[in-house]
Each structure stands twice: as structure tokens, then as C-alpha cells.
Short mmCIF file of C-alpha atoms and ligand atoms in Angstrom, two decimals:
data_model
loop_
_atom_site.label_atom_id
_atom_site.label_comp_id
_atom_site.label_asym_id
_atom_site.label_seq_id
_atom_site.Cartn_x
_atom_site.Cartn_y
_atom_site.Cartn_z
CA MET A 334 -0.15 0.04 0.18
CA LYS A 335 2.54 2.42 0.83
CA ASP A 336 4.50 1.90 -2.35
CA LYS A 337 1.39 2.15 -4.26
CA ILE A 338 0.82 5.69 -2.45
CA GLU A 339 4.23 6.82 -3.55
CA GLN A 340 3.68 6.15 -6.93
CA VAL A 341 0.58 7.83 -7.23
CA LYS A 342 1.85 10.73 -5.23
CA LYS A 343 5.08 10.59 -8.10
CA ASP A 344 2.25 10.27 -10.79
CA PHE A 345 0.26 13.05 -10.27
CA ALA A 346 3.52 15.46 -9.77
CA GLU A 347 4.56 14.28 -13.34
CA ASP A 348 1.13 14.62 -15.13
CA THR A 349 0.78 18.29 -13.39
CA LYS A 350 3.91 19.30 -15.02
CA ALA A 351 2.38 19.35 -18.62
CA VAL A 352 -0.97 20.66 -17.90
CA ASN A 353 -1.17 23.93 -19.40
CA ASN A 354 -4.80 24.56 -20.91
CA LEU A 355 -8.51 23.79 -19.72
CA GLU A 356 -8.43 20.49 -21.67
CA LEU A 357 -5.28 18.92 -19.85
CA LEU A 358 -6.80 19.89 -16.69
CA GLU A 359 -9.97 18.31 -17.25
CA ASN A 360 -8.08 15.11 -18.38
CA LEU A 361 -6.05 15.14 -15.09
CA ARG A 362 -9.37 15.78 -12.93
CA ILE A 363 -10.60 12.52 -14.63
CA LYS A 364 -7.85 10.64 -14.22
CA PHE A 365 -7.43 11.33 -10.56
CA PHE A 366 -10.50 12.88 -8.89
CA SER A 367 -13.44 11.46 -10.76
CA ARG A 368 -15.41 8.50 -9.22
CA ASN A 369 -13.37 5.83 -10.96
CA GLY A 370 -10.32 7.69 -11.01
CA ILE A 371 -6.87 6.67 -9.09
CA PHE A 372 -7.62 8.48 -5.62
CA ALA A 373 -11.01 6.40 -5.70
CA GLN A 374 -9.23 3.40 -6.46
CA LEU A 375 -6.51 3.89 -3.68
CA PHE A 376 -9.27 4.11 -1.14
CA GLU A 377 -11.05 0.93 -2.59
CA ASP A 378 -7.86 -0.76 -2.09
CA PHE A 379 -7.47 0.82 1.52
CA LYS A 380 -11.12 -1.12 2.22
CA VAL A 381 -9.52 -4.42 1.97
CA LEU A 382 -6.42 -3.83 4.30
CA PRO A 383 -5.93 -5.61 7.47
CA LYS A 384 -7.59 -4.03 10.26
CA GLU A 385 -4.30 -3.37 12.15
CA GLU A 386 -2.93 -1.55 9.12
CA LYS A 387 -6.04 0.79 8.12
CA PRO A 388 -5.59 3.66 11.00
CA LEU A 389 -1.81 3.79 9.49
CA TYR A 390 -2.62 4.16 5.82
CA GLY A 391 -5.92 6.17 6.17
CA LYS A 392 -4.25 9.10 7.65
CA VAL A 393 -1.67 9.14 4.79
CA LEU A 394 -3.95 8.72 2.06
CA ASN A 395 -6.22 11.55 3.30
CA GLU A 396 -3.06 13.69 3.35
CA GLU A 397 -1.85 12.53 -0.23
CA LYS A 398 -5.12 13.19 -1.49
CA ASN A 399 -6.23 16.70 0.17
CA SER A 400 -2.36 17.75 -0.98
CA ALA A 401 -3.35 16.89 -4.41
CA GLN A 402 -6.48 18.59 -4.65
CA ASN A 403 -4.99 21.81 -3.12
CA ILE A 404 -2.34 21.54 -6.35
CA PHE A 405 -5.10 20.91 -8.82
CA ASP A 406 -7.38 23.73 -7.39
CA GLU A 407 -4.65 26.33 -7.53
CA LEU A 408 -3.66 25.00 -11.39
CA LYS A 409 -7.27 25.59 -12.17
CA ILE A 410 -7.18 29.19 -11.02
CA LYS A 411 -3.89 29.63 -12.74
CA ILE A 412 -5.08 28.59 -16.14
CA GLU A 413 -8.66 29.90 -16.05
CA SER A 414 -7.20 33.35 -15.65
CA ASN A 415 -4.76 32.82 -18.39
CA SER A 416 -7.27 31.75 -20.81
CA LYS A 417 -9.32 35.08 -19.88
CA GLU A 418 -6.64 37.03 -20.75
CA GLU A 419 -5.87 35.70 -24.14
CA LYS A 420 -9.84 36.31 -24.91
CA ASP A 421 -8.96 40.35 -24.29
CA ASN A 422 -6.69 39.91 -27.08
CA THR A 423 -5.21 43.34 -26.01
CA ASP A 424 -2.13 44.38 -28.20
CA LEU A 425 -0.23 47.02 -26.36
CA THR A 426 2.04 47.81 -29.25
CA LEU A 427 -0.69 49.37 -31.17
CA PRO A 428 -0.91 53.08 -31.59
CA GLY A 429 -3.41 54.76 -29.67
CA ARG A 430 -6.35 56.44 -30.85
CA SER A 431 -6.67 60.20 -31.22
CA ASN A 432 -9.50 62.19 -29.92
CA LYS A 433 -11.53 63.85 -32.22
CA ILE A 434 -11.57 67.46 -31.92
CA GLY A 435 -14.58 69.54 -33.25
CA ALA A 436 -14.50 72.55 -34.94
CA LEU A 437 -17.08 75.56 -35.34
CA HIS A 438 -19.82 75.55 -37.32
CA VAL A 439 -18.99 77.04 -41.04
CA LEU A 440 -22.01 79.57 -39.91
CA THR A 441 -20.47 80.79 -36.89
CA GLN A 442 -17.13 80.90 -38.78
CA THR A 443 -18.74 83.05 -41.21
CA LEU A 444 -20.25 85.11 -38.80
CA ASP A 445 -16.88 85.53 -37.33
CA GLU A 446 -15.47 86.41 -40.16
CA ILE A 447 -18.42 89.25 -40.89
CA LYS A 448 -18.05 90.35 -37.46
CA SER A 449 -14.34 91.08 -37.23
CA ILE A 450 -14.57 93.36 -40.97
CA PHE A 451 -17.32 95.58 -39.14
CA LYS A 452 -15.49 95.42 -36.11
CA GLY A 453 -12.67 96.74 -37.76
CA LEU A 454 -14.91 99.60 -39.06
CA GLY A 455 -15.83 100.92 -35.51
CA PHE A 456 -19.13 98.89 -35.57
CA SER A 457 -20.35 97.66 -32.19
CA ILE A 458 -22.52 94.26 -31.37
CA TYR A 459 -25.94 94.09 -30.37
CA THR A 460 -28.39 91.48 -30.40
CA GLY A 461 -32.25 90.81 -29.53
CA PRO A 462 -34.64 88.29 -28.98
CA GLU A 463 -36.10 85.77 -31.52
CA LEU A 464 -39.33 86.24 -30.16
CA GLU A 465 -40.58 89.76 -31.24
CA SER A 466 -43.57 92.27 -30.81
CA ASP A 467 -45.37 93.01 -34.18
CA GLU A 468 -45.02 96.43 -33.02
CA ASN A 469 -40.91 96.06 -33.65
CA ASN A 470 -40.61 93.38 -36.24
CA PHE A 471 -43.65 95.14 -38.27
CA GLU A 472 -44.95 98.45 -37.35
CA MET A 473 -42.01 100.79 -35.85
CA LEU A 474 -40.42 100.26 -39.15
CA ASN A 475 -43.10 101.29 -41.27
CA PHE A 476 -44.81 98.31 -42.21
CA PRO A 477 -48.47 99.54 -41.28
CA ASP A 478 -51.24 97.35 -40.50
CA ASP A 479 -52.27 95.65 -43.89
CA HIS A 480 -49.43 96.72 -45.56
CA PRO A 481 -48.69 94.50 -48.63
CA ALA A 482 -44.75 94.24 -47.51
CA ARG A 483 -45.97 92.26 -44.66
CA ASP A 484 -46.64 89.42 -47.44
CA MET A 485 -43.03 89.79 -48.40
CA GLN A 486 -42.13 87.82 -45.15
CA ASP A 487 -43.92 84.84 -44.33
CA THR A 488 -44.31 85.39 -40.56
CA TYR A 489 -44.93 82.67 -37.64
CA PHE A 490 -47.45 84.47 -35.56
CA ILE A 491 -47.41 83.19 -32.04
CA ASN A 492 -50.73 85.71 -31.43
CA ASP A 493 -51.85 88.99 -32.52
CA SER A 494 -49.29 90.56 -31.03
CA PHE A 495 -45.96 88.52 -31.28
CA LEU A 496 -44.20 86.61 -33.44
CA LEU A 497 -40.88 84.87 -34.63
CA ARG A 498 -38.92 87.56 -35.81
CA THR A 499 -38.83 87.44 -39.65
CA HIS A 500 -35.62 89.66 -40.05
CA THR A 501 -32.97 91.19 -37.48
CA SER A 502 -34.53 94.91 -38.42
CA PRO A 503 -36.10 94.65 -35.18
CA VAL A 504 -33.01 95.07 -33.23
CA GLN A 505 -32.12 98.53 -34.73
CA VAL A 506 -35.83 99.41 -32.97
CA ARG A 507 -34.81 97.90 -29.74
CA LEU A 508 -31.24 100.09 -30.01
CA MET A 509 -33.07 103.30 -30.94
CA LYS A 510 -35.71 102.66 -27.87
CA SER A 511 -32.82 101.98 -25.60
CA SER A 512 -30.39 104.56 -26.07
CA LYS A 513 -29.66 107.77 -27.95
CA PRO A 514 -27.46 108.20 -30.98
CA PRO A 515 -25.12 108.26 -32.51
CA PHE A 516 -25.18 104.58 -33.26
CA ARG A 517 -22.77 102.37 -35.59
CA ALA A 518 -23.90 98.86 -34.68
CA ILE A 519 -24.31 95.42 -36.08
CA MET A 520 -27.11 92.98 -34.76
CA PRO A 521 -26.81 89.32 -35.71
CA GLY A 522 -29.20 86.85 -35.06
CA ARG A 523 -31.51 83.80 -36.19
CA VAL A 524 -34.40 84.55 -37.74
CA TYR A 525 -37.87 82.66 -39.12
CA ARG A 526 -39.98 82.46 -42.25
CA ASN A 527 -42.97 80.19 -42.61
CA GLU A 528 -41.58 79.34 -46.36
CA ALA A 529 -41.44 76.04 -47.97
CA ILE A 530 -38.41 74.45 -47.74
CA SER A 531 -36.19 73.87 -50.37
CA ALA A 532 -32.44 74.04 -51.46
CA LYS A 533 -33.20 78.01 -51.45
CA SER A 534 -34.88 78.53 -48.40
CA TYR A 535 -35.43 76.97 -44.72
CA CYS A 536 -37.71 78.01 -42.04
CA LEU A 537 -34.96 79.63 -40.01
CA PHE A 538 -31.59 81.34 -41.13
CA HIS A 539 -29.38 83.70 -40.19
CA GLN A 540 -28.95 87.61 -40.48
CA VAL A 541 -26.39 90.40 -39.74
CA GLU A 542 -28.12 93.57 -39.43
CA GLY A 543 -26.11 97.02 -39.76
CA LEU A 544 -27.26 100.46 -38.43
CA VAL A 545 -25.27 103.78 -38.61
CA ILE A 546 -27.19 107.10 -37.04
CA ASP A 547 -25.49 110.39 -36.90
CA THR A 548 -25.71 114.06 -37.76
CA ASN A 549 -23.73 113.65 -41.15
CA VAL A 550 -24.04 110.29 -42.63
CA THR A 551 -24.15 110.27 -46.15
CA PHE A 552 -25.32 107.29 -48.86
CA ALA A 553 -21.53 107.58 -50.01
CA GLU A 554 -20.41 106.14 -46.78
CA LEU A 555 -23.16 103.55 -46.65
CA LYS A 556 -21.54 102.51 -50.28
CA GLY A 557 -18.28 102.91 -49.42
CA THR A 558 -18.67 100.62 -46.24
CA LEU A 559 -20.54 97.84 -48.00
CA VAL A 560 -18.25 97.77 -51.08
CA TYR A 561 -15.21 97.40 -48.15
CA PHE A 562 -17.05 94.66 -46.70
CA ALA A 563 -17.48 92.81 -49.85
CA LYS A 564 -14.19 93.04 -50.97
CA GLN A 565 -12.81 91.94 -47.26
CA LEU A 566 -15.45 89.07 -47.54
CA PHE A 567 -15.10 88.13 -51.33
CA GLY A 568 -11.80 89.19 -52.23
CA GLU A 569 -10.12 92.63 -53.66
CA ASP A 570 -11.66 91.82 -56.87
CA VAL A 571 -15.06 90.98 -56.38
CA LYS A 572 -17.54 92.41 -59.10
CA TYR A 573 -20.34 94.15 -57.60
CA ARG A 574 -23.36 96.43 -58.26
CA PHE A 575 -25.83 98.51 -56.53
CA ARG A 576 -29.53 97.91 -57.78
CA ALA A 577 -32.13 100.56 -56.75
CA SER A 578 -34.87 98.35 -54.35
CA PHE A 579 -37.61 99.17 -51.67
CA PHE A 580 -37.74 98.53 -48.07
CA PRO A 581 -40.28 99.97 -45.81
CA PHE A 582 -38.19 101.13 -43.45
CA THR A 583 -35.41 102.86 -45.78
CA GLU A 584 -35.57 105.50 -48.87
CA PRO A 585 -33.56 105.31 -50.91
CA SER A 586 -33.37 101.63 -51.00
CA ALA A 587 -30.93 99.36 -52.73
CA GLU A 588 -29.83 95.82 -53.29
CA VAL A 589 -26.32 94.98 -53.47
CA ASP A 590 -25.42 91.97 -56.29
CA ILE A 591 -21.96 90.18 -56.81
CA TRP A 592 -20.87 88.90 -60.08
CA TRP A 593 -21.07 84.99 -59.12
CA GLN A 594 -19.12 82.60 -61.41
CA PRO A 595 -18.77 79.21 -60.53
CA GLN A 596 -16.13 77.07 -62.39
CA GLY A 597 -17.34 75.45 -65.96
CA LYS A 598 -20.99 77.13 -65.38
CA GLU A 599 -22.42 80.37 -66.75
CA GLY A 600 -21.94 83.44 -64.16
CA LYS A 601 -24.86 85.70 -62.91
CA TRP A 602 -25.43 88.39 -60.59
CA LEU A 603 -26.65 87.51 -57.16
CA GLU A 604 -28.17 89.56 -54.38
CA ILE A 605 -26.11 89.75 -51.09
CA LEU A 606 -27.99 92.17 -49.30
CA GLY A 607 -30.47 94.70 -48.67
CA CYS A 608 -29.83 98.27 -47.36
CA GLY A 609 -30.52 102.12 -47.64
CA MET A 610 -30.89 105.47 -45.80
CA VAL A 611 -33.05 105.01 -42.44
CA ASP A 612 -36.66 106.08 -43.44
CA PRO A 613 -37.22 109.73 -41.51
CA ASN A 614 -40.56 107.92 -40.26
CA VAL A 615 -38.82 105.36 -38.65
CA LEU A 616 -36.83 108.12 -37.01
CA THR A 617 -40.30 110.06 -35.74
CA ASN A 618 -41.75 106.40 -34.48
CA LEU A 619 -38.65 105.88 -32.28
CA ASN A 620 -38.13 109.97 -30.80
CA ILE A 621 -35.27 110.52 -32.92
CA ASP A 622 -35.43 114.08 -34.69
CA PRO A 623 -35.21 113.42 -38.43
CA GLU A 624 -33.98 117.15 -39.05
CA LYS A 625 -31.03 116.54 -36.96
CA TYR A 626 -30.26 112.63 -37.55
CA ILE A 627 -29.54 110.79 -40.06
CA GLY A 628 -28.68 107.21 -41.14
CA TYR A 629 -27.98 104.02 -42.99
CA ALA A 630 -28.92 100.42 -42.48
CA PHE A 631 -28.22 97.23 -44.11
CA GLY A 632 -28.94 93.47 -43.80
CA MET A 633 -27.78 90.61 -45.07
CA GLY A 634 -28.38 86.49 -44.65
CA ILE A 635 -25.04 84.40 -43.33
CA GLU A 636 -26.32 81.43 -44.91
CA ARG A 637 -26.22 83.18 -48.13
CA MET A 638 -22.66 84.48 -47.69
CA ALA A 639 -21.26 81.48 -46.47
CA MET A 640 -23.09 79.84 -49.37
CA LEU A 641 -21.32 82.48 -51.73
CA LYS A 642 -17.74 82.20 -50.31
CA TYR A 643 -17.71 78.21 -50.06
CA GLY A 644 -19.69 76.96 -53.16
CA ILE A 645 -22.62 75.42 -51.17
CA ASP A 646 -25.55 75.03 -53.11
CA ASP A 647 -28.15 73.66 -50.68
CA ILE A 648 -28.82 75.85 -47.58
CA ARG A 649 -30.57 72.68 -45.49
CA LEU A 650 -27.01 71.39 -45.62
CA PHE A 651 -26.20 73.73 -42.47
CA PHE A 652 -28.71 72.45 -40.47
CA ASP A 653 -28.40 68.63 -41.03
CA ASN A 654 -25.33 68.13 -38.88
CA ASP A 655 -23.88 65.65 -41.36
CA LYS A 656 -20.27 65.54 -40.48
CA ARG A 657 -19.47 64.77 -44.11
CA PHE A 658 -20.55 68.10 -44.40
CA LEU A 659 -18.96 70.01 -41.05
CA ASN A 660 -15.67 68.51 -41.36
CA GLN A 661 -15.30 70.26 -44.67
CA PHE A 662 -14.83 73.58 -42.93
CA LYS A 663 -12.23 72.44 -40.24
N1 LIG B 1207 -34.70 93.09 -43.34
C1 LIG B 1207 -34.54 92.91 -44.94
C2 LIG B 1207 -35.00 91.37 -45.39
O1 LIG B 1207 -35.02 90.64 -44.29
C3 LIG B 1207 -33.11 93.15 -44.85
C4 LIG B 1207 -32.89 94.60 -44.80
C5 LIG B 1207 -32.70 95.48 -45.97
C6 LIG B 1207 -31.93 95.05 -43.95
C7 LIG B 1207 -32.45 96.69 -46.18
C8 LIG B 1207 -32.00 96.67 -43.80
C9 LIG B 1207 -32.32 97.22 -44.88
O2 LIG B 1207 -31.55 97.41 -42.39
O3 LIG B 1207 -31.76 98.55 -44.63
O4 LIG B 1207 -35.12 91.25 -46.17
#
């Protein structure tokens, strides 16, 4: 019996050495610890020993089995954790992933450029709310009730007196209501129009308004300012023209067009902004003496500027937030 136990101890130690995966571990378990395994067999042999030998071998046999079991358990933990690491498959030699850095939206970039051009000319920046009164959006700007010019701007009305502003011109009104001339300010912001959505028009867009009021302002200064602006934004050799137009709040009024020549296509004149000398009615509405003060104003669409500057042909792209579009303006 003693030799048998010694032999099993040796065999177990020998077999253990080769076990390095879960399959071999299972084979080891079956060979030594299963119901018909080697240790079970030893206990069978033990049963038939003469009575006087039993106390001696019983103890040795139990000790051997327990120690083998401990070795087996430790081996099992080691092999299981190794095989988990293999599944993770982490390759520490791979280069790290870089963080994707965002960029300013192309409209923000365009607005920043417009702002910096006008700041250079001494304009300050003023803003107003998107929810406006009919009074500021229309009435004060010389659009009387039932005036057909109201139809030019498809309005989202909130109720009889309030609406989503259709242009940034009401911010002129706010400026004139809240402080005294002289003024030299631009007023950027979001505006809304209840129009059918297409490549050319969207239910919301952005404008920059301009207002200059002083005692000695001229139409020539208005022209000089806007020509300087167009050259800064579109390049020194931009071709432009002033075309007589109508707005209820300016008299005389004009629109500025630039010559647009996409590569391989026919060129054409495209309107970039509206402008004019502030109508004396507007000044009177806002308690500014039209005998003393004179002013000019202008308004432009930021989307329109960005579309011309970057050759974008669909206004909806600005609002889709498609990364393939946005990433082109980093
Ligand atoms: N508010 C006009 C529009 O949305 C644009 C405009 C034209 C603004 C002439 C002005 C201006 O200040 O003088 O169509």
C-alpha cells in the first residue's frame, strides 16, 4: 500500500507538469479525482486492508489526496485566468486612438469673419430676442397694418401681437428705443420664415443687421462701407453693383449684387444684401429728430454669404449636422 501511494504521488506530480490548458486540466481531474479515478481506486484498496494497517494508511492517504486536490485547485485558477487574458486580445503595441476635435460650424466661422470686418470699421455688436412683438418687427419699421410688404415675409405668428422675428431689423428698433444716437452697430441673429423648405430657403436662417445713425451720415458712406465689406469677404477683385430697391424702413433703398461665376458654369448676378438710408418715418416713430439725425442701415443673410464664399448649393446642409459636410470646414 505504501508503495502504491508513493507511486500515485509521483505520477500526479509528473502529470501536473504538462497541464497548461483547460482541456488537459479536465483530463487530469478525470484521471485522479473522478469516481473511477486513481484516488477512488486507492480508497477501494484501503477498504480491504487488514484492520491493524488501516489507521496508519488512512491518515497518509487522506493527506496525499488533500494535498493533490490543493495543487489541482491552484492550477485551475492559474489556467482559467490565463485563458481570460488571451480572450481580451489586447495588443499593447498598437498606436493609441486620437481624440476627434470638433470645429466651429461654418455659419459661426462666417459670422465671426463678418463681425471682425465690421469691428475693424468701429461697429459694436448688439443683439435682441427671437420672439418679437409685431410692433418692433413691423409697425415701428414703417410696415403699417395691412401693408402689402408684410406679405414679403411669411411670418410665424404666436398670437396677434407676437411673432418669431422675420428679420433682424427689429433689433434696430430696440437699439433706438433703448439709447440715444449716434449708433454704429451690427446685430447678428436667427430669424424665421414660414416658407416651403427647399435648397434655397429654410424655415430659419441667420442675418446680420447694420445701423449707423449720426448727424452727418451719407449714402456715399453707406456705399463705401459695403464695398469695403464685400472686398474683405469675397476678395479684392469681387464684381459688385448697387441696384435700386424698396424696403419700408429705408428711403432710398438698394440691393447689392455680386457677380457669381462658378467654375465651368455660366456666371450671374446674385443679391447679397439690402440697404438704404433710414426712412425719416422710422426715426420719428422712435423719437429721434429726423431734422438732426440721418442714418443708413443694411441687412444680409449669413447662409447666403457662406454659400457664395464656399460654393455650397443647398441651404439645408447648414442644419442637417452631417459630419461629412461639417468636417470640410475645419
Ligand atoms: N430686413 C430686410 C430683410 O430681411 C433686410 C434689410 C434690408 C435690412 C434693408 C436693412 C435694410 O436694414 O436697410 O429682407
